mmCIF file of N, CA and C in Angstrom:
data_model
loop_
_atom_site.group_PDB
_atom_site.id
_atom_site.type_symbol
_atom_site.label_atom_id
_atom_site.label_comp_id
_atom_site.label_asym_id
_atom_site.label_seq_id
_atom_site.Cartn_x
_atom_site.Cartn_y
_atom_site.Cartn_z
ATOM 1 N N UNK O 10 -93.843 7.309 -16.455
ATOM 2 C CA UNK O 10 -92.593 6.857 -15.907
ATOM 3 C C UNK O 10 -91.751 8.079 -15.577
ATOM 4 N N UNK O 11 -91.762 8.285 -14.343
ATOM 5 C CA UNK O 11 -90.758 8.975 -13.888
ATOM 6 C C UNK O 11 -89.337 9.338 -13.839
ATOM 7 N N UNK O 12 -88.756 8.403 -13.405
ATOM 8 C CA UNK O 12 -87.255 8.166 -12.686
ATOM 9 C C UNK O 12 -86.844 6.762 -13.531
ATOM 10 N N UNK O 13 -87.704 6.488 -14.172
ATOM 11 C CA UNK O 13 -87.062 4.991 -14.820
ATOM 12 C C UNK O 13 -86.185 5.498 -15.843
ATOM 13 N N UNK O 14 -85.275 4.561 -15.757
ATOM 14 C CA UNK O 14 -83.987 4.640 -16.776
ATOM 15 C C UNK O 14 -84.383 3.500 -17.653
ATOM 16 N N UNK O 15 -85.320 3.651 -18.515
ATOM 17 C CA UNK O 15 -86.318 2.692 -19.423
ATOM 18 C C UNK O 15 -84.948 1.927 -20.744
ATOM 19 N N UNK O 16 -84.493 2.433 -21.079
ATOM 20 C CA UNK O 16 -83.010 1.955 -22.131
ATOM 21 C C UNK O 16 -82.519 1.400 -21.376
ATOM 22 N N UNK O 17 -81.513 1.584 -20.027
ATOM 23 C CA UNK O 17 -80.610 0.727 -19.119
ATOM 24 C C UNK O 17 -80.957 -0.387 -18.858
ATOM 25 N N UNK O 18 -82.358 -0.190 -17.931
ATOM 26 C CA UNK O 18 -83.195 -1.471 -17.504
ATOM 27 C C UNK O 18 -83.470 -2.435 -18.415
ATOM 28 N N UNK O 19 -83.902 -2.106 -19.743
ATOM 29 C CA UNK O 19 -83.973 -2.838 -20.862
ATOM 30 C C UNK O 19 -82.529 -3.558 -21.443
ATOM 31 N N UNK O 20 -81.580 -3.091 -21.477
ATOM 32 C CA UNK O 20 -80.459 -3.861 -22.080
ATOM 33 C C UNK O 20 -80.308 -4.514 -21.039
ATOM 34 N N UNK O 21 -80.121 -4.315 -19.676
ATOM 35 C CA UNK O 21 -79.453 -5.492 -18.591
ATOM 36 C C UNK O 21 -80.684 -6.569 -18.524
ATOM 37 N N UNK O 22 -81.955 -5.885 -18.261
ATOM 38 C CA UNK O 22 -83.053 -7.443 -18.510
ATOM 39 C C UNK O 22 -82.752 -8.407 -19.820
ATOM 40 N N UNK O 23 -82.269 -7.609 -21.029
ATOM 41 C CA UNK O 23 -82.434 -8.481 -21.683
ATOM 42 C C UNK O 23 -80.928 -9.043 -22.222
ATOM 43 N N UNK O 24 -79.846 -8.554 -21.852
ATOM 44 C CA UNK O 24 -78.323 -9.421 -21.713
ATOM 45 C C UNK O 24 -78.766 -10.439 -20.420
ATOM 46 N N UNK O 25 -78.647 -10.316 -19.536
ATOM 47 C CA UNK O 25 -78.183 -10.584 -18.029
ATOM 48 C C UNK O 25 -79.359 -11.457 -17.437
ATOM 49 N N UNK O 26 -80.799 -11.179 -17.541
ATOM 50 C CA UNK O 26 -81.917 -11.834 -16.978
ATOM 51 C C UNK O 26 -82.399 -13.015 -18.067
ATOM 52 N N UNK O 27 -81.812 -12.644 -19.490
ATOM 53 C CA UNK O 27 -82.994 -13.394 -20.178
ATOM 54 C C UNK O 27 -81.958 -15.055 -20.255
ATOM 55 N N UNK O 28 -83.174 -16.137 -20.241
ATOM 56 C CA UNK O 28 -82.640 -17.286 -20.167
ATOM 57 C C UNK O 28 -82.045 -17.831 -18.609
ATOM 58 N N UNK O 29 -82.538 -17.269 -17.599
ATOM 59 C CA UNK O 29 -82.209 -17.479 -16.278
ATOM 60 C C UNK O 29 -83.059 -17.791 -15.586
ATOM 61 N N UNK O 30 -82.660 -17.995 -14.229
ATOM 62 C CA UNK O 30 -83.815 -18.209 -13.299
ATOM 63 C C UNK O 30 -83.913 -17.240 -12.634
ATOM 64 N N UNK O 31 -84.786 -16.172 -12.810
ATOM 65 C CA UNK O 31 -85.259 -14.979 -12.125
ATOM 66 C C UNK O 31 -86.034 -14.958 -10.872
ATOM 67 N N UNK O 32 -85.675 -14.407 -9.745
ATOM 68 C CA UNK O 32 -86.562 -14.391 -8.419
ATOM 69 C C UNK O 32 -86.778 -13.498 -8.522
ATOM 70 N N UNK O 33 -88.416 -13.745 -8.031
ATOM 71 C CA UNK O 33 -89.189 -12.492 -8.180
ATOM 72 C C UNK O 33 -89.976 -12.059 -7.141
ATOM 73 N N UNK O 34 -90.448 -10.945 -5.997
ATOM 74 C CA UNK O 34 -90.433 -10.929 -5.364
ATOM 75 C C UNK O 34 -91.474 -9.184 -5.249
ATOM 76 N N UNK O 35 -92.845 -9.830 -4.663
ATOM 77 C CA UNK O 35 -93.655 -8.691 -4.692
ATOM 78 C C UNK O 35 -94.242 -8.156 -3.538
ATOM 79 N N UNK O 36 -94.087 -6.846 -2.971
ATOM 80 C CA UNK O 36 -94.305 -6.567 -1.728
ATOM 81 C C UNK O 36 -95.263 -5.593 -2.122
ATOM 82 N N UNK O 37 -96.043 -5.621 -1.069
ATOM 83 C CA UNK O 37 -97.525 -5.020 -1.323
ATOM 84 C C UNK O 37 -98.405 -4.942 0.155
ATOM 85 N N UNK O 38 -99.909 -5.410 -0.574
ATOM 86 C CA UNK O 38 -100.618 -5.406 0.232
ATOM 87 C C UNK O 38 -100.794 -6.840 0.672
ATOM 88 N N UNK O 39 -99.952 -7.662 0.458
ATOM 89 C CA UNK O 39 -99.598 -9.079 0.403
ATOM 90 C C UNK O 39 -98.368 -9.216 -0.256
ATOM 91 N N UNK O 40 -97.282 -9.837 0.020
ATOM 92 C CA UNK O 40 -95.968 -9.889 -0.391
ATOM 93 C C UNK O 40 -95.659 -11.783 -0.014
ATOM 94 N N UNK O 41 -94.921 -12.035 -1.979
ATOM 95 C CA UNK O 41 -94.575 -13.483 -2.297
ATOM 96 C C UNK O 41 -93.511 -13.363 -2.904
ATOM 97 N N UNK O 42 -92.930 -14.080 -3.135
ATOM 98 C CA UNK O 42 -91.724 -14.400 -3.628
ATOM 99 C C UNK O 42 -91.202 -16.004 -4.209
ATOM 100 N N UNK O 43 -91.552 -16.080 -5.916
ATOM 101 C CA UNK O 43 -91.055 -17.040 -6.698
ATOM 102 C C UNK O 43 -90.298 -17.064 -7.884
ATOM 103 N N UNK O 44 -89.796 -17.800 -8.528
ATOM 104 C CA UNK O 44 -88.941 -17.803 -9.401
ATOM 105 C C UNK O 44 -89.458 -18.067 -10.689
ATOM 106 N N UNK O 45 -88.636 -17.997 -11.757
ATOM 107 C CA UNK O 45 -89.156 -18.590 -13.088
ATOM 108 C C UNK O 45 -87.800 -18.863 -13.835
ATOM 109 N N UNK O 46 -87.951 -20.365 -13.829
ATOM 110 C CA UNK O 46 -86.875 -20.780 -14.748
ATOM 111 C C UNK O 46 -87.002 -20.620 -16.452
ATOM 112 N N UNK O 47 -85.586 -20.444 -17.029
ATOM 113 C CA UNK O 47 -85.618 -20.381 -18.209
ATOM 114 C C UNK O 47 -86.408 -19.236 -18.873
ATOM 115 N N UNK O 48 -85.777 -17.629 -18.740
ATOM 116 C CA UNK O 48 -87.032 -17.432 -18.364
ATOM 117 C C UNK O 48 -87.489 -16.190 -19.806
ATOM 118 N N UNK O 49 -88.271 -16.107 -20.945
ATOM 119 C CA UNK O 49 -88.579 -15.263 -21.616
ATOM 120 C C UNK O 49 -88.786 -13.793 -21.056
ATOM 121 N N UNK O 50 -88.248 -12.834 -22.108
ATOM 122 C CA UNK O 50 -88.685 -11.191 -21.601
ATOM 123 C C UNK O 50 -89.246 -10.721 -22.604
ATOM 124 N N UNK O 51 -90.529 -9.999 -22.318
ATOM 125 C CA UNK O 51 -90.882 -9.382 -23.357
ATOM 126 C C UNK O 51 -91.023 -7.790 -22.670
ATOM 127 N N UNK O 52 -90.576 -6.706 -23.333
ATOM 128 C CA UNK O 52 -90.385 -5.127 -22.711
ATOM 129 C C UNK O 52 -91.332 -4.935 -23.918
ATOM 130 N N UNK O 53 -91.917 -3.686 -23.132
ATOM 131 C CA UNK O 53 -92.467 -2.699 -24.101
ATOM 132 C C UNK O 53 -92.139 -0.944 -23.550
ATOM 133 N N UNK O 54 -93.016 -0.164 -23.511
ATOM 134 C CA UNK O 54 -92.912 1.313 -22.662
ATOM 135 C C UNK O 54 -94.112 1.136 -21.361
ATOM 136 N N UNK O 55 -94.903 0.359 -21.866
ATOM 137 C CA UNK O 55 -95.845 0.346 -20.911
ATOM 138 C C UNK O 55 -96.076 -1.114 -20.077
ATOM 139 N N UNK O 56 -95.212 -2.162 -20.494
ATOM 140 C CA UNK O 56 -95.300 -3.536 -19.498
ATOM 141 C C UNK O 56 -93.712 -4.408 -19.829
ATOM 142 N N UNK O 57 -93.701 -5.484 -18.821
ATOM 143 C CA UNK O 57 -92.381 -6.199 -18.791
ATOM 144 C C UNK O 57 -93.352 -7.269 -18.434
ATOM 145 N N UNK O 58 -93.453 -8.448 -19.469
ATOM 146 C CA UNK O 58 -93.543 -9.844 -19.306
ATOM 147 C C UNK O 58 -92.234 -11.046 -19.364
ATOM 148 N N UNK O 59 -92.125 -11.522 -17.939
ATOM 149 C CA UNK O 59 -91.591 -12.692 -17.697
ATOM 150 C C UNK O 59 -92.320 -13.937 -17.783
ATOM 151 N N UNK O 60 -92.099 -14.697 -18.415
ATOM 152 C CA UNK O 60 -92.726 -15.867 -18.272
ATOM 153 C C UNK O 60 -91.699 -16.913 -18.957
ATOM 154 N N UNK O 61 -92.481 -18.203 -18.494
ATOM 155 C CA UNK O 61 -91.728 -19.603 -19.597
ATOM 156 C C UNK O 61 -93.207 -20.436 -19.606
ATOM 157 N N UNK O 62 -92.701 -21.876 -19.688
ATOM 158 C CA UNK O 62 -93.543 -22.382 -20.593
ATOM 159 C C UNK O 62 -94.962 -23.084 -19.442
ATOM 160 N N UNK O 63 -95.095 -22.673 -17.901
ATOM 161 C CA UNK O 63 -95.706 -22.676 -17.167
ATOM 162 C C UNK O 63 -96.440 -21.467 -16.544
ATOM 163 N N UNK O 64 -95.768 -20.595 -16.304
ATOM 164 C CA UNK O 64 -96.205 -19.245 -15.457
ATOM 165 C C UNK O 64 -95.388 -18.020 -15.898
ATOM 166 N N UNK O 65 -96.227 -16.902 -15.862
ATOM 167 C CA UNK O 65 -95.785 -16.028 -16.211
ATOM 168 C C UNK O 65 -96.452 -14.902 -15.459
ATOM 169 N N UNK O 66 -95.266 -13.621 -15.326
ATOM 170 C CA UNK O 66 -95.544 -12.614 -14.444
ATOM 171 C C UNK O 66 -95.240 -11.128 -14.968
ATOM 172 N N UNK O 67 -96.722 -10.180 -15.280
ATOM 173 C CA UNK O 67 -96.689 -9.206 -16.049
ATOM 174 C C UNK O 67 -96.648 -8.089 -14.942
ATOM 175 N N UNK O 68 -96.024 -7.204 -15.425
ATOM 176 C CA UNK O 68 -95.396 -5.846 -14.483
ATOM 177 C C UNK O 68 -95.400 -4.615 -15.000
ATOM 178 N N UNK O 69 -96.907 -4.147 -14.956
ATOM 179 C CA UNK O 69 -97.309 -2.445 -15.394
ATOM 180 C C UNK O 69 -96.285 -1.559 -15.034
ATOM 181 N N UNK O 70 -95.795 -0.908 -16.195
ATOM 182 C CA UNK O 70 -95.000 0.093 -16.110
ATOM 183 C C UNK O 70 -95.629 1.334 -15.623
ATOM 184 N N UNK O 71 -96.565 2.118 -16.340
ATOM 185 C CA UNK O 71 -97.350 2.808 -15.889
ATOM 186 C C UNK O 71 -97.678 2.751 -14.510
ATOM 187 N N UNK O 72 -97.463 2.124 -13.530
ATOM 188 C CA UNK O 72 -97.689 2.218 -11.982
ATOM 189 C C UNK O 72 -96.503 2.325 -11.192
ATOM 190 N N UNK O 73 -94.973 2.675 -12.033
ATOM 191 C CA UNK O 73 -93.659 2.316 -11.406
ATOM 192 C C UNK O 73 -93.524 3.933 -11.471
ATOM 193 N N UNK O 74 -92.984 4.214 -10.438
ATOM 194 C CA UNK O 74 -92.653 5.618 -10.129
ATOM 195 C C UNK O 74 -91.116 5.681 -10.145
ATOM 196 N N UNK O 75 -90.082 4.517 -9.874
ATOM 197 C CA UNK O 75 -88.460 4.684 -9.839
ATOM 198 C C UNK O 75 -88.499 3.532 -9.777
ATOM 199 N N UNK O 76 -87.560 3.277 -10.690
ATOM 200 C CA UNK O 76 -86.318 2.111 -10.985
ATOM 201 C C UNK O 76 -85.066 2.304 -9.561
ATOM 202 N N UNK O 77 -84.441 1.164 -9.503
ATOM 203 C CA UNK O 77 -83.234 1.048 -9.219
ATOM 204 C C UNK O 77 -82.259 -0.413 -9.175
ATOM 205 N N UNK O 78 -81.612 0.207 -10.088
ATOM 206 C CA UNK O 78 -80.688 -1.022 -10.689
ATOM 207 C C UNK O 78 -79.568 -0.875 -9.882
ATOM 208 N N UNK O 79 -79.041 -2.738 -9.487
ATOM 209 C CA UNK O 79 -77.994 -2.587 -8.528
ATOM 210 C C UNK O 79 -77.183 -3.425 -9.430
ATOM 211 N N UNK O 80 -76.283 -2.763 -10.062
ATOM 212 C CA UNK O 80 -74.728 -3.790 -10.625
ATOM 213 C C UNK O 80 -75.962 -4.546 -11.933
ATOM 214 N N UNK O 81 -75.934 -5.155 -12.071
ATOM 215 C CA UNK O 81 -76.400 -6.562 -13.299
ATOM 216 C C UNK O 81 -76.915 -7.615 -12.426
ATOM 217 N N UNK O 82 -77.502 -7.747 -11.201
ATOM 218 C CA UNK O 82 -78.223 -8.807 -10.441
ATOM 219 C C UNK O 82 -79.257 -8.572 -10.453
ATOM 220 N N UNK O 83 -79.443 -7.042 -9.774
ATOM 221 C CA UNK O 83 -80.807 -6.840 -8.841
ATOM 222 C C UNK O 83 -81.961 -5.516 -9.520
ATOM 223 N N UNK O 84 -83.162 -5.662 -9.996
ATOM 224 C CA UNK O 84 -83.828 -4.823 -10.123
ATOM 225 C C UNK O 84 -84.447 -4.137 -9.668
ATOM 226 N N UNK O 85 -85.312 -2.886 -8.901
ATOM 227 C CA UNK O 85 -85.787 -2.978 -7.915
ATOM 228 C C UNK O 85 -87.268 -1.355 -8.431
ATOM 229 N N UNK O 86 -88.078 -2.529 -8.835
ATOM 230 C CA UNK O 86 -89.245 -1.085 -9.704
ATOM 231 C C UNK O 86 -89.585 -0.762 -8.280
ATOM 232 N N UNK O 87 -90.456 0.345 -8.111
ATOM 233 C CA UNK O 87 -91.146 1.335 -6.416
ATOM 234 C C UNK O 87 -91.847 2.010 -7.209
ATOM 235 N N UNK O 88 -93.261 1.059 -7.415
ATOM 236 C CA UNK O 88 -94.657 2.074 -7.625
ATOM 237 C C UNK O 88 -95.686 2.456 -6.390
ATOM 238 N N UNK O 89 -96.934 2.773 -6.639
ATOM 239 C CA UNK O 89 -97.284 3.798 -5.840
ATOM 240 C C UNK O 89 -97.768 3.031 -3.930
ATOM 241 N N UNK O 90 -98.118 1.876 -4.594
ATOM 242 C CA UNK O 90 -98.364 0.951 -3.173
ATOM 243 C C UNK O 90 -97.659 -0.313 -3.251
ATOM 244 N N UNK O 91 -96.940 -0.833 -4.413
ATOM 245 C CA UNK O 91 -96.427 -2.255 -4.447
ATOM 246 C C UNK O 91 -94.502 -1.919 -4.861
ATOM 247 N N UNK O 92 -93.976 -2.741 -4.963
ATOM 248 C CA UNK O 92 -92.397 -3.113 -4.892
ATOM 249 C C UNK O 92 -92.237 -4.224 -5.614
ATOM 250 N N UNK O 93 -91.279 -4.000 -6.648
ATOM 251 C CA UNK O 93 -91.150 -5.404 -7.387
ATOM 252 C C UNK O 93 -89.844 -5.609 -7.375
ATOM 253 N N UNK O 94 -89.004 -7.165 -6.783
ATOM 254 C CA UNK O 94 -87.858 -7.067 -6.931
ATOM 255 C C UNK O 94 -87.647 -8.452 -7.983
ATOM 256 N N UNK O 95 -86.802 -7.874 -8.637
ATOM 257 C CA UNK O 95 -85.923 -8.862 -9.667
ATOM 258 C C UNK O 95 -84.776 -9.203 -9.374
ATOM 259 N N UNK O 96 -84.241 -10.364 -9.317
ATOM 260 C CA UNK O 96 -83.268 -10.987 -9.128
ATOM 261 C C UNK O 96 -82.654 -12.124 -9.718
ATOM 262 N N UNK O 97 -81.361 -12.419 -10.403
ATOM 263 C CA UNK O 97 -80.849 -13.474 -10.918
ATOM 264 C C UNK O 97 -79.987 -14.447 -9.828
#
């Protein structure tokens, strides 16, 4: 992890995202975009699991080259070929 601000990102995911409906939104080599209500966080140093009691969506840290956090809404990881955006 590069440029990640790994403490910041962690307190606002887990004040601000947890228990919400998170849009989630993956651009790649194919790019989708869905939500997850109600929604569990689990952080570690090396992954961020979202999920609830249907689907869940795991997000290798180890492949994120920069964070960028906008205000308490918007997350925005930039690893080496994919884009992950978080949103409340």
């Amino acid at each position: 992890m590069l440029d990640i601000n790994y403490l910041r990102m962690k307190r606002i995911l887990l004040k601000d995202f947890k228990n919400q409906r998170i849009y989630i939104e993956t651009q790649g080599t194919f790019t989708t975009r869905f939500w997850i209500d109600k929604a569990r966080i689990l952080i570690n140093k090396h992954k961020i699991v979202i999920s609830n009691e249907d689907i869940d969506c795991t997000i290798l840290l180890d492949m994120i080259k920069k964070a960028k956090i906008d205000g308490r809404l918007r997350i925005e990881l930039i690893g080496l070929d994919s884009r992950y955006i978080l949103e409340i």
